[in-house]
């Protein structure tokens, strides 16, 4: 079953348009409604009032952000026309972030977001913004790297499998992207961490994919720790010529900080292809 609606996060970053074109292509292929959700960095007004002429500075900043947002909106509309999308919607979220963004995402079948680029100030939205989407939205998030060009996703994919509920959810969330493609299911165990007693065998993942007509084969590996697991997945992704990684995301919110599992944290920092994460 294809996705019915796809939401793409847009901002003032250099990679926003590449992300938009990828999402628009997916929406066209799935016959889906595309939602462009603009959310950029909004400074705390209280900081402006610590300087002289605060009102003037605050108004100038508001106008600057409005002009950038309007440019992105026009680019969104031009992209919709170029891809022949008749069902599209533009939204803007301001104020308390990222909770306000998370509230908007829960109707989406798929969220497309961008990896944070520390060298691109325009891509900064809020602390741990992408992490919040992954852990709190309840929706699958396709995170697109800030480096590289990605015209397709899912034609040849790597699925990280550890038999957990998160990896099962990621598998089923990714089925619309994987349809018609080929999947390498990699079952990775950590040498010093025994598998959970309730972990489902990799054969179940192969069966589930096969029931959807998706070609799949399995590999297994034993790694030292979380970082080694992430590095192995990235290495096999390159070896397989894969255009996407599918994996469960692990972590939790603690006070105002997202505490991520080691594999999830490493993948968000070092991804080389789009990664679909489900929590």
Coordinates of C-alpha atoms in Angstrom, one line a residue:
X1 CA 0.0 0.0 0.0
X2 CA 1.5 3.4 -1.0
X3 CA 1.8 6.3 1.3
X4 CA -1.2 8.6 1.3
X5 CA 0.5 11.7 2.5
X6 CA 4.2 12.7 2.9
X7 CA 5.4 15.6 5.0
X8 CA 8.7 17.3 4.3
X9 CA 10.4 19.7 6.8
X10 CA 11.7 22.8 5.1
X11 CA 14.0 25.5 6.5
X12 CA 16.6 28.1 5.4
X13 CA 19.3 25.5 4.9
X14 CA 21.2 24.9 1.7
X15 CA 19.9 21.3 1.4
X16 CA 16.2 22.1 1.9
X17 CA 15.5 22.1 -1.9
X18 CA 17.2 18.8 -2.4
X19 CA 15.1 17.4 0.4
X20 CA 12.0 18.9 -1.1
X21 CA 12.7 17.4 -4.6
X22 CA 13.2 14.0 -3.1
X23 CA 9.9 14.2 -1.1
X24 CA 8.1 15.5 -4.2
X25 CA 9.3 12.6 -6.3
X26 CA 8.1 10.2 -3.6
X27 CA 4.7 12.0 -3.5
X28 CA 4.4 11.7 -7.2
X29 CA 5.3 8.0 -7.3
X30 CA 2.8 7.2 -4.5
X31 CA 0.0 9.5 -5.6
X32 CA 0.3 11.1 -2.2
X33 CA -0.5 14.5 -0.8
X34 CA 2.7 16.5 0.0
X35 CA 2.8 18.7 3.0
X36 CA 5.6 21.3 3.1
X37 CA 6.2 22.2 6.8
X38 CA 8.4 25.2 7.2
X39 CA 10.0 25.6 10.6
X40 CA 13.2 27.6 11.0
X41 CA 15.2 29.0 13.9
X42 CA 13.3 31.6 15.9
X43 CA 15.4 33.5 18.5
X44 CA 14.0 34.1 22.0
X45 CA 12.7 37.8 21.9
X46 CA 14.0 38.2 25.5
X47 CA 17.6 38.3 24.1
X48 CA 16.8 41.3 22.0
X49 CA 15.6 43.3 24.9
X50 CA 19.0 43.1 26.5
X51 CA 20.4 45.4 23.8
X52 CA 19.8 49.1 22.9
X53 CA 17.1 49.6 20.3
X54 CA 15.6 46.2 20.9
X55 CA 12.3 47.0 19.1
X56 CA 14.0 48.0 15.9
X57 CA 16.3 44.9 16.0
X58 CA 13.5 42.6 16.7
X59 CA 11.4 43.9 13.9
X60 CA 14.3 43.7 11.4
X61 CA 14.9 40.1 12.4
X62 CA 11.2 39.3 12.0
X63 CA 11.2 40.8 8.5
X64 CA 14.3 38.9 7.5
X65 CA 12.9 35.6 8.6
X66 CA 9.6 36.4 6.8
X67 CA 11.5 37.1 3.6
X68 CA 13.4 33.9 3.7
X69 CA 10.2 32.0 4.5
X70 CA 8.5 33.6 1.5
X71 CA 11.4 32.6 -0.8
X72 CA 11.1 29.0 0.3
X73 CA 7.3 29.1 -0.1
X74 CA 7.7 30.1 -3.8
X75 CA 10.3 27.4 -4.3
X76 CA 7.8 24.9 -2.8
X77 CA 5.1 26.0 -5.2
X78 CA 7.5 25.9 -8.2
X79 CA 8.5 22.4 -7.2
X80 CA 4.9 21.2 -7.0
X81 CA 4.3 22.5 -10.5
X82 CA 7.4 20.9 -11.9
X83 CA 6.5 17.5 -10.4
X84 CA 2.8 17.8 -11.4
X85 CA 1.5 17.5 -7.9
X86 CA -2.1 18.6 -7.5
X87 CA -2.4 17.8 -3.9
X88 CA 0.0 19.9 -1.9
X89 CA -0.2 22.0 1.3
X90 CA 2.1 24.7 2.7
X91 CA 2.3 25.1 6.5
X92 CA 4.3 27.3 8.8
X93 CA 5.2 26.6 12.4
X94 CA 6.5 29.3 14.7
X95 CA 6.9 29.6 18.4
X96 CA 7.7 26.8 20.7
X97 CA 9.9 24.3 18.9
X98 CA 10.2 21.4 18.3
X99 CA 7.0 20.4 20.2
X100 CA 4.9 22.6 17.9
X101 CA 6.4 20.8 14.9
X102 CA 5.9 17.4 16.4
X103 CA 2.2 18.2 16.8
X104 CA 1.9 18.8 13.1
X105 CA 3.5 15.5 12.1
X106 CA 1.2 12.9 13.4
X107 CA -1.1 12.8 10.4
X108 CA 1.8 12.0 8.1
X109 CA 2.5 8.5 6.7
X110 CA 6.1 9.5 6.2
X111 CA 8.2 12.5 7.4
X112 CA 11.2 13.6 5.3
X113 CA 13.8 15.6 7.3
X114 CA 17.4 16.6 6.9
X115 CA 20.5 15.6 8.8
X116 CA 21.8 18.5 10.9
X117 CA 24.8 20.3 9.2
X118 CA 26.9 22.2 11.8
X119 CA 28.5 24.2 8.9
X120 CA 25.1 25.5 7.6
X121 CA 23.5 28.0 10.0
X122 CA 20.3 28.0 8.0
X123 CA 19.7 24.3 8.8
X124 CA 19.6 24.9 12.6
X125 CA 16.1 24.8 13.9
X126 CA 16.3 23.9 17.6
X127 CA 18.5 21.7 19.8
X128 CA 18.1 18.0 18.9
X129 CA 15.4 18.8 16.4
X130 CA 15.7 15.7 14.2
X131 CA 16.0 13.5 17.3
X132 CA 12.7 14.9 18.6
X133 CA 11.0 14.1 15.3
X134 CA 12.4 10.5 15.4
X135 CA 11.6 9.8 19.0
X136 CA 8.4 11.8 19.6
X137 CA 6.4 12.0 16.4
X138 CA 5.4 8.4 16.4
X139 CA 5.9 8.4 12.6
X140 CA 8.6 7.0 10.4
X141 CA 11.2 9.6 9.6
X142 CA 13.4 9.5 6.4
X143 CA 16.5 11.5 7.4
X144 CA 18.4 12.7 4.3
X145 CA 22.2 13.3 4.6
X146 CA 23.5 16.9 4.2
X147 CA 26.1 15.6 1.7
X148 CA 25.4 13.8 -1.5
X149 CA 22.7 13.5 -4.1
X150 CA 19.9 11.0 -3.7
X151 CA 17.4 10.6 -6.6
X152 CA 16.0 7.3 -5.4
X153 CA 15.4 5.5 -2.1
X154 CA 14.4 1.9 -1.5
X155 CA 15.4 0.3 -4.8
X156 CA 18.3 -1.4 -3.0
X157 CA 18.1 -1.2 0.8
X158 CA 19.8 -2.4 4.0
X159 CA 17.5 -3.3 6.9
X160 CA 19.1 -3.5 10.3
X161 CA 17.4 -6.3 12.3
X162 CA 17.7 -7.2 15.9
X163 CA 14.3 -8.8 16.4
X164 CA 13.0 -6.0 18.5
X165 CA 9.7 -4.2 18.2
X166 CA 11.4 -1.1 16.9
X167 CA 13.1 -3.0 14.0
X168 CA 9.8 -4.7 13.2
X169 CA 8.0 -1.4 13.1
X170 CA 10.7 0.1 10.9
X171 CA 10.4 -2.8 8.5
X172 CA 6.6 -2.4 8.1
X173 CA 6.8 1.4 8.0
X174 CA 9.3 1.1 5.1
X175 CA 7.3 -1.4 3.0
X176 CA 5.9 1.3 0.6
X177 CA 9.4 2.5 -0.1
X178 CA 10.8 -1.0 -0.5
X179 CA 8.1 -2.4 -2.8
X180 CA 9.7 -3.6 -6.1
X181 CA 13.2 -3.3 -4.6
X182 CA 15.7 -5.6 -3.0
X183 CA 16.7 -5.7 0.6
X184 CA 19.7 -7.0 2.5
X185 CA 18.6 -7.8 6.1
X186 CA 21.5 -7.6 8.4
X187 CA 21.2 -9.3 11.8
X188 CA 23.8 -7.8 14.0
X189 CA 24.6 -8.9 17.5
X190 CA 27.0 -7.2 20.0
X191 CA 29.6 -9.5 21.5
X192 CA 29.2 -8.4 25.1
X193 CA 25.4 -8.0 25.0
X194 CA 23.3 -11.2 24.7
X195 CA 20.2 -11.0 22.5
X196 CA 16.9 -10.3 24.1
X197 CA 14.9 -13.5 25.0
X198 CA 11.9 -12.1 23.1
X199 CA 13.9 -11.2 19.9
X200 CA 12.2 -12.4 16.7
X201 CA 14.5 -14.4 14.4
X202 CA 15.6 -12.9 11.1
X203 CA 13.5 -15.4 9.2
X204 CA 10.4 -13.5 10.3
X205 CA 11.8 -10.4 8.7
X206 CA 12.4 -12.3 5.4
X207 CA 8.9 -13.8 5.5
X208 CA 7.3 -10.4 6.1
X209 CA 9.2 -8.8 3.2
X210 CA 8.4 -11.8 1.0
X211 CA 4.7 -11.5 1.8
X212 CA 4.9 -8.0 0.2
X213 CA 6.7 -9.3 -2.8
X214 CA 10.0 -7.8 -1.8
X215 CA 13.2 -9.7 -2.6
X216 CA 15.3 -10.2 0.6
X217 CA 18.3 -12.0 1.8
X218 CA 19.9 -12.2 5.2
X219 CA 23.4 -11.7 6.6
X220 CA 24.6 -11.8 10.2
X221 CA 27.5 -10.3 12.0
X222 CA 29.0 -10.0 15.5
X223 CA 30.3 -6.6 16.6
X224 CA 32.1 -5.3 19.7
X225 CA 29.7 -2.4 20.6
X226 CA 27.2 0.1 19.3
X227 CA 29.7 2.2 17.3
X228 CA 31.0 -1.0 15.6
X229 CA 27.4 -2.0 14.7
X230 CA 26.8 1.4 13.1
X231 CA 30.1 1.3 11.2
X232 CA 29.4 -2.2 10.0
X233 CA 26.0 -1.2 8.7
X234 CA 27.5 1.8 6.8
X235 CA 30.2 -0.4 5.4
X236 CA 27.8 -3.0 4.1
X237 CA 25.5 -0.3 2.7
X238 CA 28.4 0.9 0.6
X239 CA 29.4 -2.7 -0.4
X240 CA 25.8 -3.4 -1.5
X241 CA 25.4 -0.2 -3.4
X242 CA 22.3 0.5 -1.2
X243 CA 20.4 3.7 -1.5
X244 CA 18.7 3.5 1.9
X245 CA 19.0 2.1 5.4
X246 CA 16.0 1.0 7.4
X247 CA 16.4 0.7 11.2
X248 CA 14.6 1.0 14.5
X249 CA 15.5 4.1 16.6
X250 CA 16.3 3.8 20.2
X251 CA 16.2 6.5 22.9
X252 CA 14.0 8.4 25.2
X253 CA 13.3 12.0 26.4
X254 CA 14.9 13.0 29.7
X255 CA 13.8 16.4 30.9
X256 CA 14.5 18.5 27.8
X257 CA 17.2 16.3 26.4
X258 CA 16.9 13.4 24.0
X259 CA 19.0 10.4 25.1
X260 CA 19.7 8.3 22.1
X261 CA 21.0 4.7 21.8
X262 CA 24.5 4.4 20.5
X263 CA 23.7 3.0 17.0
X264 CA 20.9 5.7 16.5
X265 CA 23.2 8.5 17.6
X266 CA 26.1 7.3 15.4
X267 CA 23.9 6.8 12.4
X268 CA 22.4 10.3 12.7
X269 CA 25.9 11.8 12.8
X270 CA 27.6 9.6 10.1
X271 CA 24.9 8.6 7.6
X272 CA 25.9 8.4 4.0
X273 CA 22.5 7.5 2.5
X274 CA 19.0 8.3 3.6
X275 CA 18.0 6.5 6.7
X276 CA 14.4 5.6 7.6
X277 CA 14.0 5.5 11.4
X278 CA 11.0 4.3 13.4
X279 CA 10.6 4.4 17.1

